[in-house]
Amino acid sequence: RIRKMAQSLFSMLIEKRPGNFAEQIVYENDLVVAFLDKFPMVPGHTLVVPKKQVEKMHELDGETAAAMGVAVAMVSAKVVEATGTDQYNIMVNNGADAGQEVMHVHMHIIPRRAGDYSASWIKSISQTRVEEVNPKCDKLPDAGEFEGALKTLRDAIRV
C-alpha cells in the first residue's frame, strides 16, 4: 500500500491561492511558481517552488529541475534589478537537519548587502560545528589524483 504524502503548505498555496497569495507571485509557468517570501529575511527574499510536491532537490524529475534552474536565473535578474544589489544567496535546505521547515523543495533567492544580517552560512557552520557529528573537512589537494576516501566520495557523486 502506498502512503500518500500530506499536502504541503506550498501545495495548498499553489492550489487554493488563499487570501492575497496571488499578490506574492512574481513568476509562474506550468511547472514552477516564484513568490515573495511571507516572512522575508530582507526585502526581495523570494522563493522558487515546483508545483509538483517533492521533499528534496534530488527527488525532482529532470524537466522540473531544469524549469527550477531557469526560473531561479530569471527571477534573480529581476530581484537584482528591483533591489539595486547584485549580491545574493541562492539556497536550498534539503531535510530538517539542513534547516528545511516546509517539506516541499524550494529555492530561496536572498538579496544581500554588507552588514544586512548575521554571518554567512559558511561562518555559521564553522562557528557552531560539533566536531563529533560534522568534522571539519580538509582542503582538497591542489595536484595529483584523488585517493582513498576522497576518491570514493567523488566517484559516488559523479553523474
Short mmCIF file of C-alpha atoms in Angstrom, two decimals:
data_model
loop_
_atom_site.label_atom_id
_atom_site.label_comp_id
_atom_site.label_asym_id
_atom_site.label_seq_id
_atom_site.Cartn_x
_atom_site.Cartn_y
_atom_site.Cartn_z
CA ARG A 1 0.00 0.00 0.00
CA ILE A 2 1.42 3.38 -1.00
CA ARG A 3 1.17 6.11 1.62
CA LYS A 4 0.22 9.48 0.19
CA MET A 5 2.33 12.45 1.29
CA ALA A 6 0.34 15.08 3.20
CA GLN A 7 -0.25 18.26 1.24
CA SER A 8 2.48 20.80 1.99
CA LEU A 9 1.87 24.45 2.77
CA PHE A 10 3.26 25.33 -0.67
CA SER A 11 0.98 22.87 -2.47
CA MET A 12 -2.00 24.33 -0.64
CA LEU A 13 -0.97 27.90 -1.54
CA ILE A 14 -0.40 26.99 -5.19
CA GLU A 15 -3.69 25.09 -5.47
CA LYS A 16 -6.05 27.26 -3.41
CA ARG A 17 -4.44 30.73 -3.66
CA PRO A 18 -5.86 31.86 -0.28
CA GLY A 19 -6.09 35.48 0.82
CA ASN A 20 -3.75 37.67 -1.17
CA PHE A 21 -1.29 34.93 -2.10
CA ALA A 22 -1.68 35.92 -5.76
CA GLU A 23 -0.08 39.26 -4.82
CA GLN A 24 3.09 37.43 -3.74
CA ILE A 25 3.55 35.65 -7.10
CA VAL A 26 6.33 37.08 -9.28
CA TYR A 27 6.67 34.28 -11.87
CA GLU A 28 4.73 31.21 -12.88
CA ASN A 29 4.69 28.58 -15.60
CA ASP A 30 3.29 25.05 -15.88
CA LEU A 31 5.98 23.57 -13.61
CA VAL A 32 7.07 26.21 -11.11
CA VAL A 33 5.89 29.27 -9.24
CA ALA A 34 8.02 32.00 -7.66
CA PHE A 35 6.68 34.24 -4.94
CA LEU A 36 7.83 36.70 -2.32
CA ASP A 37 8.57 35.01 1.00
CA LYS A 38 5.78 35.73 3.50
CA PHE A 39 8.42 36.18 6.22
CA PRO A 40 11.35 37.70 4.31
CA MET A 41 14.86 37.83 5.75
CA VAL A 42 15.36 41.04 3.73
CA PRO A 43 13.30 42.92 1.12
CA GLY A 44 13.17 40.92 -2.12
CA HIS A 45 13.54 37.49 -0.44
CA THR A 46 11.84 35.24 -2.99
CA LEU A 47 11.04 31.52 -3.15
CA VAL A 48 11.01 29.36 -6.29
CA VAL A 49 8.86 26.25 -5.80
CA PRO A 50 7.95 23.36 -8.11
CA LYS A 51 4.23 22.79 -8.47
CA LYS A 52 4.79 19.06 -8.10
CA GLN A 53 5.32 18.32 -4.42
CA VAL A 54 8.58 16.56 -3.59
CA GLU A 55 10.53 16.99 -0.39
CA LYS A 56 14.13 17.25 -1.61
CA MET A 57 16.03 18.53 -4.63
CA HIS A 58 17.32 15.09 -5.69
CA GLU A 59 13.72 13.85 -5.93
CA LEU A 60 12.82 16.27 -8.75
CA ASP A 61 12.44 14.93 -12.27
CA GLY A 62 14.80 16.41 -14.85
CA GLU A 63 12.22 18.60 -16.56
CA THR A 64 11.11 20.20 -13.29
CA ALA A 65 14.69 20.62 -12.07
CA ALA A 66 15.56 22.39 -15.33
CA ALA A 67 12.49 24.62 -15.02
CA MET A 68 13.56 25.49 -11.46
CA GLY A 69 17.02 26.49 -12.69
CA VAL A 70 15.61 28.68 -15.46
CA ALA A 71 13.14 30.29 -13.07
CA VAL A 72 15.86 31.00 -10.49
CA ALA A 73 18.01 32.69 -13.14
CA MET A 74 15.14 34.82 -14.48
CA VAL A 75 13.79 35.78 -11.08
CA SER A 76 17.28 36.51 -9.70
CA ALA A 77 17.82 39.01 -12.52
CA LYS A 78 14.58 40.75 -11.56
CA VAL A 79 15.49 40.69 -7.84
CA VAL A 80 18.82 42.36 -8.71
CA GLU A 81 17.00 44.98 -10.76
CA ALA A 82 14.35 45.58 -8.10
CA THR A 83 16.64 45.75 -5.07
CA GLY A 84 19.61 47.51 -6.61
CA THR A 85 22.06 44.93 -5.29
CA ASP A 86 23.73 42.24 -7.36
CA GLN A 87 24.78 40.36 -4.23
CA TYR A 88 22.52 37.48 -3.23
CA ASN A 89 22.34 33.93 -1.91
CA ILE A 90 20.54 31.09 -3.64
CA MET A 91 19.83 28.45 -1.05
CA VAL A 92 18.09 25.10 -0.79
CA ASN A 93 17.68 23.33 2.54
CA ASN A 94 17.17 19.59 1.99
CA GLY A 95 15.77 17.97 5.13
CA ALA A 96 15.09 19.12 8.66
CA ASP A 97 18.72 18.74 9.75
CA ALA A 98 19.69 21.14 6.94
CA GLY A 99 17.15 23.73 8.09
CA GLN A 100 14.19 22.83 5.84
CA GLU A 101 10.96 23.94 7.50
CA VAL A 102 8.43 23.30 4.71
CA MET A 103 8.91 19.76 3.42
CA HIS A 104 8.38 20.74 -0.22
CA VAL A 105 11.62 21.56 -2.02
CA HIS A 106 12.11 25.26 -2.65
CA MET A 107 14.93 27.63 -3.52
CA HIS A 108 15.49 30.90 -1.70
CA ILE A 109 16.78 33.98 -3.51
CA ILE A 110 18.01 36.29 -0.75
CA PRO A 111 19.41 39.71 -1.71
CA ARG A 112 22.43 40.69 0.39
CA ARG A 113 24.07 43.95 1.41
CA ALA A 114 27.10 44.50 3.61
CA GLY A 115 26.05 44.01 7.23
CA ASP A 116 22.41 43.17 6.42
CA TYR A 117 22.07 40.12 8.67
CA SER A 118 24.15 37.65 10.63
CA ALA A 119 27.09 35.75 9.21
CA SER A 120 27.36 33.81 6.01
CA TRP A 121 26.20 30.20 6.18
CA ILE A 122 29.83 29.09 5.93
CA LYS A 123 30.75 31.13 9.01
CA SER A 124 27.62 29.87 10.74
CA ILE A 125 28.60 26.23 10.14
CA SER A 126 32.18 26.81 11.27
CA GLN A 127 31.09 28.71 14.40
CA THR A 128 28.51 26.14 15.50
CA ARG A 129 30.23 22.94 14.33
CA VAL A 130 30.05 19.89 16.56
CA GLU A 131 33.25 18.08 15.56
CA GLU A 132 31.97 14.64 16.60
CA VAL A 133 28.94 14.97 14.32
CA ASN A 134 30.30 17.08 11.47
CA PRO A 135 34.12 17.18 11.46
CA LYS A 136 35.89 19.93 9.54
CA CYS A 137 36.95 18.83 6.07
CA ASP A 138 40.48 19.20 4.77
CA LYS A 139 41.10 21.42 1.75
CA LEU A 140 41.06 19.38 -1.45
CA PRO A 141 44.50 18.68 -2.92
CA ASP A 142 45.91 21.13 -5.47
CA ALA A 143 47.68 18.47 -7.52
CA GLY A 144 47.64 14.76 -8.20
CA GLU A 145 44.90 12.22 -8.37
CA PHE A 146 42.39 11.89 -5.57
CA GLU A 147 42.93 8.83 -3.39
CA GLY A 148 41.20 6.92 -0.59
CA ALA A 149 38.00 8.27 0.97
CA LEU A 150 38.11 11.43 -1.16
CA LYS A 151 38.27 9.40 -4.39
CA THR A 152 35.45 7.14 -3.14
CA LEU A 153 33.28 10.13 -2.28
CA ARG A 154 34.00 11.88 -5.59
CA ASP A 155 33.22 8.74 -7.57
CA ALA A 156 29.97 8.25 -5.68
CA ILE A 157 28.85 11.82 -6.51
CA ARG A 158 29.83 11.76 -10.20
CA VAL A 159 26.90 11.77 -12.59
#
